CSV table of C-alpha atoms in Angstrom, one decimal:
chain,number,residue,atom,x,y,z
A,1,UNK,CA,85.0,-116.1,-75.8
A,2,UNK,CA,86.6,-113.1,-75.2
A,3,UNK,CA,86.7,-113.5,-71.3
A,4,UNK,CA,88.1,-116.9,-72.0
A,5,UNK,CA,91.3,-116.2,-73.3
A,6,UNK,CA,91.8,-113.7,-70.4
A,7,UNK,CA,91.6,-117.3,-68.5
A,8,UNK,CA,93.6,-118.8,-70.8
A,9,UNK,CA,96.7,-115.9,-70.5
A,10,UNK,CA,96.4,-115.9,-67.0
A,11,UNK,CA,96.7,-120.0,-66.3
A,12,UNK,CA,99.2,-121.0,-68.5
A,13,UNK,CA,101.4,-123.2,-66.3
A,14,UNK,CA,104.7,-120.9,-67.3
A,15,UNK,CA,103.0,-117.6,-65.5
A,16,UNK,CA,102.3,-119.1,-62.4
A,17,UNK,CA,104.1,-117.3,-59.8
A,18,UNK,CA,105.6,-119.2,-57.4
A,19,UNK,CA,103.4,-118.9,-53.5
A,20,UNK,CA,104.1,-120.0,-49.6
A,21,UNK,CA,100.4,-120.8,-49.9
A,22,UNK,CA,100.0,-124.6,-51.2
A,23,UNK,CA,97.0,-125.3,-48.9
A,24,UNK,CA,93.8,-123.3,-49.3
A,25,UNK,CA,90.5,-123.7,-47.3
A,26,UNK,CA,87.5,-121.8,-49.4
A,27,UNK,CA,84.5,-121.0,-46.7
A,28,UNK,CA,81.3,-121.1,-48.3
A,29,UNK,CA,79.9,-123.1,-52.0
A,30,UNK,CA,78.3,-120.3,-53.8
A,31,UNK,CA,79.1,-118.7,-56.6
A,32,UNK,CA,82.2,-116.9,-55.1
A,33,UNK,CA,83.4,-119.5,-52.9
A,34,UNK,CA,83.2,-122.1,-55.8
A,35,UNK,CA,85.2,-119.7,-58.2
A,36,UNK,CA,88.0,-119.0,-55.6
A,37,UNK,CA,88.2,-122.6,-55.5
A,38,UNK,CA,88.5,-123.0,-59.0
A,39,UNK,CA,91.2,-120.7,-59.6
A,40,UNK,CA,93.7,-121.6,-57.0
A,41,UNK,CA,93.3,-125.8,-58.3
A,42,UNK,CA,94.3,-124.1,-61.7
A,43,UNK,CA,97.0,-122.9,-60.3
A,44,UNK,CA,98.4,-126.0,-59.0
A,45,UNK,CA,96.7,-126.1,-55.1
A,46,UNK,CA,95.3,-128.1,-53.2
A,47,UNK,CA,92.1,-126.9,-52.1
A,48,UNK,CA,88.9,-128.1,-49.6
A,49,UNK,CA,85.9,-126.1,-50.7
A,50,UNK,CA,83.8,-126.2,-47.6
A,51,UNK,CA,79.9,-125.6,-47.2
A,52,UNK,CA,77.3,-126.7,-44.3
A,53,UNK,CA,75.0,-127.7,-47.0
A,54,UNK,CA,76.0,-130.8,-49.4
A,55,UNK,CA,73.4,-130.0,-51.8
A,56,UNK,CA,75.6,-126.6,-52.2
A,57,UNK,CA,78.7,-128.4,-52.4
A,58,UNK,CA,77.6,-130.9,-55.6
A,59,UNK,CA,75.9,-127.4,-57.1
A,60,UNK,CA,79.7,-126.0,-57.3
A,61,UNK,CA,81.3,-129.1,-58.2
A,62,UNK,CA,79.2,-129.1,-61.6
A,63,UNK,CA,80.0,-125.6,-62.0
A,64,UNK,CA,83.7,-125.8,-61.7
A,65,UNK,CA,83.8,-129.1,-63.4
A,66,UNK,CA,82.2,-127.2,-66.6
A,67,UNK,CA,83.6,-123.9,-66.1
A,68,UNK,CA,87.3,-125.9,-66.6
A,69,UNK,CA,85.7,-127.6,-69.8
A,70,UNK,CA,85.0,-124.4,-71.2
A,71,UNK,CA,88.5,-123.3,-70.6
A,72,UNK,CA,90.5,-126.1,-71.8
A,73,UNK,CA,88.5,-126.1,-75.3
A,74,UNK,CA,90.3,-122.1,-75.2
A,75,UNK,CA,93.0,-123.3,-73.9
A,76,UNK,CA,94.3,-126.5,-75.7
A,77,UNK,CA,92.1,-126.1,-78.7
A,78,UNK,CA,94.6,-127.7,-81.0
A,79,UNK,CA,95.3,-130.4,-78.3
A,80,UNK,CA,92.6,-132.0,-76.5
A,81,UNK,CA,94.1,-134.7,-74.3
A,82,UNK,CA,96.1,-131.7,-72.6
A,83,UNK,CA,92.8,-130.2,-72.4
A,84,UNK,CA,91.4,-133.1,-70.6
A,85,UNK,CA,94.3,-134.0,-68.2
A,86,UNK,CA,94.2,-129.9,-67.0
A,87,UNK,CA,90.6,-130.6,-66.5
A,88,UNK,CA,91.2,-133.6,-64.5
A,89,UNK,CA,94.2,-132.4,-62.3
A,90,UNK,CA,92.9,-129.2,-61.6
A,91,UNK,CA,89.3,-131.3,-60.4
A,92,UNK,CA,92.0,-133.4,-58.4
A,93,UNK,CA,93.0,-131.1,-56.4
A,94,UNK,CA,89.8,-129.9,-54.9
A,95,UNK,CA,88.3,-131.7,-52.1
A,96,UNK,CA,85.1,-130.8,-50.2
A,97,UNK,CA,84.0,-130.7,-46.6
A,98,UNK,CA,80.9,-129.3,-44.4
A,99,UNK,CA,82.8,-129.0,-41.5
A,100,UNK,CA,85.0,-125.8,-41.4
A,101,UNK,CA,86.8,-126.6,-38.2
A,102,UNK,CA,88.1,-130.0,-39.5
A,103,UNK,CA,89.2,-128.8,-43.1
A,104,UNK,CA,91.1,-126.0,-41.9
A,105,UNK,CA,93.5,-128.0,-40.1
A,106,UNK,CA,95.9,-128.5,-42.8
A,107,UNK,CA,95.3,-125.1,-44.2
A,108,UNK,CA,97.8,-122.2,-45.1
A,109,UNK,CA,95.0,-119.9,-46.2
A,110,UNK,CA,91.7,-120.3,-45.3
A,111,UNK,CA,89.4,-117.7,-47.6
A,112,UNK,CA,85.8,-117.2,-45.6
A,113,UNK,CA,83.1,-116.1,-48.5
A,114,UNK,CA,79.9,-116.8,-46.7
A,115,UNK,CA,77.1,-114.6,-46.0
A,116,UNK,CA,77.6,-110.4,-45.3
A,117,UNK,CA,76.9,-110.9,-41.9
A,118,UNK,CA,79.5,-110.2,-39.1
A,119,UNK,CA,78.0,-112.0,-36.4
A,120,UNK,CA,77.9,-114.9,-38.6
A,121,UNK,CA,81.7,-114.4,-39.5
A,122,UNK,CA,82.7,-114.0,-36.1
A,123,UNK,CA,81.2,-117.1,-34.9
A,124,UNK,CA,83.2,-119.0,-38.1
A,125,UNK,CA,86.3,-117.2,-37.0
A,126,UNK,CA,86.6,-117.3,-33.2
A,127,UNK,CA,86.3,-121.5,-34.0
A,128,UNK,CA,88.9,-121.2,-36.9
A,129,UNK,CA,91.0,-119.5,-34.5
A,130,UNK,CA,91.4,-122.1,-32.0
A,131,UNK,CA,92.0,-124.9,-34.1
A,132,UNK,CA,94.3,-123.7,-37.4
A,133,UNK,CA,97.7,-124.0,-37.3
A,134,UNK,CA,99.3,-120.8,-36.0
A,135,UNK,CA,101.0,-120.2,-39.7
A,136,UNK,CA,97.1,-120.1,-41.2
A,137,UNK,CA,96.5,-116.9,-42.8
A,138,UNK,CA,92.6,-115.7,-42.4
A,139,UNK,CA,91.0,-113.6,-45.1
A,140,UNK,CA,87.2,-112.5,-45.7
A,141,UNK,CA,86.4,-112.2,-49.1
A,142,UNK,CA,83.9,-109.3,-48.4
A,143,UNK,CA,82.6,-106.2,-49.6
A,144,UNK,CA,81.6,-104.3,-47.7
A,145,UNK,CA,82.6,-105.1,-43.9
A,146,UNK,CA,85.3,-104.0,-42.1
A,147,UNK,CA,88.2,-106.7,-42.0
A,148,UNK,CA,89.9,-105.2,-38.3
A,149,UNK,CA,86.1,-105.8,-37.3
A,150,UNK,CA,86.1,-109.2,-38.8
A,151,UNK,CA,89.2,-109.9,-36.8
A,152,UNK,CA,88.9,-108.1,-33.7
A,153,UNK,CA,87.8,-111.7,-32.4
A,154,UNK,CA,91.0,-113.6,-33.4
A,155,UNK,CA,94.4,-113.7,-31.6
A,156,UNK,CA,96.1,-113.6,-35.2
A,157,UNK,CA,95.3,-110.4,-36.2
A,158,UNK,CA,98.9,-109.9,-38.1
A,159,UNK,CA,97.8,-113.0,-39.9
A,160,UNK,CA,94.4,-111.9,-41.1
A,161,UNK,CA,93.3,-109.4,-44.2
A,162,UNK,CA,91.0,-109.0,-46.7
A,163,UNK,CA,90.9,-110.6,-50.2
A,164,UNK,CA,88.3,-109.3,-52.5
A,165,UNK,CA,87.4,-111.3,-55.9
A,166,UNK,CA,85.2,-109.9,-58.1
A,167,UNK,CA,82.0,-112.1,-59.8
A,168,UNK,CA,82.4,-114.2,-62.2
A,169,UNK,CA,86.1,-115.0,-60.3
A,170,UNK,CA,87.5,-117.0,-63.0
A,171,UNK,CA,87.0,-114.3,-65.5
A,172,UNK,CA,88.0,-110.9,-63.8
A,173,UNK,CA,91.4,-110.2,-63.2
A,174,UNK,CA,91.9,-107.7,-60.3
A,175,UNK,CA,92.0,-108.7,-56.8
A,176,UNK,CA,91.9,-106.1,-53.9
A,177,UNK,CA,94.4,-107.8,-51.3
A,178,UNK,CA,93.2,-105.2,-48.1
A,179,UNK,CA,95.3,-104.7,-45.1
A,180,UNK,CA,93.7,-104.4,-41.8
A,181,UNK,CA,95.0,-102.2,-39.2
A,182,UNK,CA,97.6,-105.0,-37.5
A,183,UNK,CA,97.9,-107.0,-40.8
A,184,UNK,CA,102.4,-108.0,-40.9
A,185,UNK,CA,104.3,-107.4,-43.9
A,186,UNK,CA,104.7,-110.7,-44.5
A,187,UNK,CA,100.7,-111.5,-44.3
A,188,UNK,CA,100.7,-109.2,-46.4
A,189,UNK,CA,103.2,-110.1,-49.0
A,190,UNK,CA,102.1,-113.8,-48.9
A,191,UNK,CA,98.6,-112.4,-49.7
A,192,UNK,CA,100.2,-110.3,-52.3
A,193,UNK,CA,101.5,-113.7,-54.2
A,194,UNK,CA,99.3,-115.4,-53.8
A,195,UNK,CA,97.0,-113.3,-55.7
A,196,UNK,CA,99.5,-113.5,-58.4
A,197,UNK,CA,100.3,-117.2,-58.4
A,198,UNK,CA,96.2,-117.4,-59.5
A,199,UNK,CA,96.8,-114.7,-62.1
A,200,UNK,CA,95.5,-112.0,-60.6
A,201,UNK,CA,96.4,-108.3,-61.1
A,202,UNK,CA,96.7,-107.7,-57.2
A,203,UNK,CA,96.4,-104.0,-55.8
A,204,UNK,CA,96.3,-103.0,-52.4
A,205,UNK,CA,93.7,-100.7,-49.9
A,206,UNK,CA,93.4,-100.3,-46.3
A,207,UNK,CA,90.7,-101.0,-44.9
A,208,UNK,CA,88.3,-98.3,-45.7
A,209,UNK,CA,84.6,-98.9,-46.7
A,210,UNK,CA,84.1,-100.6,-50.0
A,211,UNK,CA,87.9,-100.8,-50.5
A,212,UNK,CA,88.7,-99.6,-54.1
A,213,UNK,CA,86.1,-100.2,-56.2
A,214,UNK,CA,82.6,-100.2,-54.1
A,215,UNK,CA,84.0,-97.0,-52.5
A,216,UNK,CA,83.7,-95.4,-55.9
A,217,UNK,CA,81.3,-97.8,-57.5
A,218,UNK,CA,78.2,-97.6,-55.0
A,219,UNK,CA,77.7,-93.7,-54.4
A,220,UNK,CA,78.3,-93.4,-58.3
A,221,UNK,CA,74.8,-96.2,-58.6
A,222,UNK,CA,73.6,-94.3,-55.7
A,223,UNK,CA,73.9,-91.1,-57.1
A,224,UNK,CA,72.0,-92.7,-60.7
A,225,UNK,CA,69.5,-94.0,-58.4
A,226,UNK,CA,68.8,-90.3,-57.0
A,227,UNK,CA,69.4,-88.8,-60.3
A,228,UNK,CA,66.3,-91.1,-61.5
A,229,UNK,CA,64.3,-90.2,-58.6
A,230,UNK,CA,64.3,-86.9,-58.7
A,231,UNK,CA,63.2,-86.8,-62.6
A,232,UNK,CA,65.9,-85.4,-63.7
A,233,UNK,CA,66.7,-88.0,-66.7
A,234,UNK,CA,64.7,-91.2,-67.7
A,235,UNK,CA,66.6,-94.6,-66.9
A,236,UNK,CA,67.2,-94.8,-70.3
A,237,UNK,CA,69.2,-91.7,-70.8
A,238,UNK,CA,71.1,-91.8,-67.8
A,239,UNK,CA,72.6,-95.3,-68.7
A,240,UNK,CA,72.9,-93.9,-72.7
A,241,UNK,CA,74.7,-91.0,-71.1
A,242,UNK,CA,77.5,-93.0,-69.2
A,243,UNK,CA,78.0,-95.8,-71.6
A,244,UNK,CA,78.4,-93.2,-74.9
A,245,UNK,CA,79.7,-90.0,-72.5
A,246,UNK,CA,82.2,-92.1,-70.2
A,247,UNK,CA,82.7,-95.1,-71.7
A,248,UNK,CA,81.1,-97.0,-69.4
A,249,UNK,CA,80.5,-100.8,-70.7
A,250,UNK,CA,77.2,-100.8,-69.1
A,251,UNK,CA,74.9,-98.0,-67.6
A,252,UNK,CA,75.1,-97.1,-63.6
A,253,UNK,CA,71.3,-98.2,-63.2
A,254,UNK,CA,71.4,-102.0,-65.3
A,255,UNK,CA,74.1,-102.2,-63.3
A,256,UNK,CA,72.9,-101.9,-60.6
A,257,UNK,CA,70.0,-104.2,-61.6
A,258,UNK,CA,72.5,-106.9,-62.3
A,259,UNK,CA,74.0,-106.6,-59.0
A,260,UNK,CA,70.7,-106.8,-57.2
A,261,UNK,CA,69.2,-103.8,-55.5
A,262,UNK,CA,68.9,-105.7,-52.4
A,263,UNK,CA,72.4,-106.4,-52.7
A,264,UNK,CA,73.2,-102.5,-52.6
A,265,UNK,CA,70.7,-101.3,-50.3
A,266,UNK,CA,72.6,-103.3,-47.6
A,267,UNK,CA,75.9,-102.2,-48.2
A,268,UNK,CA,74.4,-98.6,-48.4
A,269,UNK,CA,72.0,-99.4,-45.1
A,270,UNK,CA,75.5,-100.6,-43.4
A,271,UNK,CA,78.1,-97.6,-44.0
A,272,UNK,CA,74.7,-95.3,-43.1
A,273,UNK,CA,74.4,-97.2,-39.6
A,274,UNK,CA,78.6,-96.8,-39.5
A,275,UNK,CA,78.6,-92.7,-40.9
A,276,UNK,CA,75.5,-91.4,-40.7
A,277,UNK,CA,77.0,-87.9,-41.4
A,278,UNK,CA,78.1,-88.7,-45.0
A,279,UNK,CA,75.7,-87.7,-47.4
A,280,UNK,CA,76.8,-90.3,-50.0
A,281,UNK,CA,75.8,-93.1,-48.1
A,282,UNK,CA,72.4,-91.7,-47.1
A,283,UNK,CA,69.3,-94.0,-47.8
A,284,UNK,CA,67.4,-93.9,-51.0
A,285,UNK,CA,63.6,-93.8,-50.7
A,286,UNK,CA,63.4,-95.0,-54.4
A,287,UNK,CA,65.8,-97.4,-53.6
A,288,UNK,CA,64.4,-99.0,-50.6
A,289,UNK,CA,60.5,-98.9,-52.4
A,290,UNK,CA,61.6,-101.3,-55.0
A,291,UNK,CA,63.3,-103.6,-52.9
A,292,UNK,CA,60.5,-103.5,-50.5
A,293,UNK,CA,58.4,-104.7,-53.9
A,294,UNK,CA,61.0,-107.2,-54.9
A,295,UNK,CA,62.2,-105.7,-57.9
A,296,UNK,CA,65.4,-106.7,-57.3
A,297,UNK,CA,66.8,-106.1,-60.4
A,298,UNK,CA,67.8,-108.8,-63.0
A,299,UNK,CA,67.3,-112.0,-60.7
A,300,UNK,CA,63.8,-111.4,-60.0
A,301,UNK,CA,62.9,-110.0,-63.5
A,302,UNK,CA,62.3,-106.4,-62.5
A,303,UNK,CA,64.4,-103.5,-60.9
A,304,UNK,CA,64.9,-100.1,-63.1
A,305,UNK,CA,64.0,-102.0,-65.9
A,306,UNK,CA,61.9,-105.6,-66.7
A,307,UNK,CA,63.7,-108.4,-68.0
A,308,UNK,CA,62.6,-112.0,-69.6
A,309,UNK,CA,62.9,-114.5,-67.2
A,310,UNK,CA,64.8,-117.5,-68.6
């Protein structure tokens, strides 16, 4: 509940700060696509949430639709009706679309948060390119990819950066707005506010690997993982340690389970293959054994530690 009344301070219609951005393309129905979505049609944009597979699309719709439930009850718990009509407009304003090319026609923004793959991207984006007015910002919500090489295959590249949410998207509040190397100051700026317009405490990285916080965050789970492997502490204590010795909410190793191992071992894999002379980044044996298991962490019931499966 406590995570809702960030959503609740950070929507109320008197906050919103006013963007360029009006018209937002969202690339990609998952879990982040479908929460970028659902932020900017609280904000008061129209937005096409756009994924190849309908059975995606209906998945998100649900999940937005009942994500904005929960927040209205916060929200306008003293005044349901205003509860249901911010439900209903912000639902309004969000369209969908499996074709990319077609729904970013109209768009001032279109936000591409589809699979870590830059091959894949660059496909999306040399099509985007041609057709999107010449006004279109491009921004990859990635993690861990370089956004100059995400753009080195569009003629825009003053108009294209990086915007990094963070999961679940209606609930945390920073956004990493990341400049590439040819990124304008106005891109930028526009970025910048529109961040804010959805409530968003907006800072700003270059584009170096991991940004901000996987730059610091995944040699510190690395580090755990080695730490583990090399017996110097149980699991156990090395999460006990962090939570009661840093203040850490959660321990480096559960969270690393919840983030998936899988899900780290490829950023690690992919700024190895980039700097193979920085230490942090090399691979993990331990690492790589469990994901070659798949203990995966949280989502398949087993990483560091076992969990229940619901």
């Amino acid at each position: 509940m406590n995570q809702l009344g960030v959503i609740a301070r950070h929507f109320s219609s008197t906050s919103v700060v006013q963007s360029a951005i009006k018209n937002v393309t969202v690339i990609g129905g998952g879990l982040m696509g479908s929460g970028i979505a659902q932020v900017a049609a609280q904000a008061g944009q129209n937005v096409t949430l756009v994924d190849v597979n309908g059975d995606v699309l209906t998945k998100a719709q649900k999940s937005i639709a009942n994500n904005l439930g929960r927040v209205a009850k916060k929200m306008y718990k003293d005044n349901p009706q205003e509860g249901e009509k911010f439900v209903a407009d912000s639902l309004s304003r969000i369209k969908t679309a499996t074709d990319p090319v077609s729904a970013s026609q109209t768009a001032d923004l279109v936000v591409e948060a589809i699979v870590e793959n830059i091959d894949v991207k660059h496909t999306l984006f040399q099509k985007l390119d041609q057709v999107a007015p010449d006004h279109t910002i491009f921004a990859s919500n990635t993690s861990s990819l370089s956004i100059d090489e995400i753009a080195s295959v569009v003629k825009r590249k003053d108009k294209f950066g990086g915007l990094h949410f963070f999961n679940p998207v209606p609930v945390m509040r920073l956004l990493e707005v990341v400049r590439g190397a040819e990124t304008s100051e106005t891109t930028y700026k526009n970025m910048m506010d529109w961040g804010k317009a959805l409530g968003k405490t907006c800072i700003t990285c270059k584009d170096t690997p991991g940004f901000v916080v996987n730059r610091l965050l995944v040699p510190y789970l690395a580090e755990a993982i080695r730490l583990l492997e090399r017996g110097d502490a149980s699991a156990k204590d090395i999460d006990i340690a962090m939570k009661l010795g840093a203040g850490y909410p959660m321990g480096p190793l559960e969270l690393a389970d919840y983030v998936g191992l899988d899900t780290n071992k490829f950023i690690l894999d992919g700024w190895h293959k980039k700097y193979p002379e920085q230490q942090l980044f090399k691979p993990i044996p331990l690492l790589n054994k469990l994901v070659a298991e798949g203990k995966l962490g949280v989502k398949t019931g087993e990483g560091f530690y076992k969990y229940e499966k619901k």
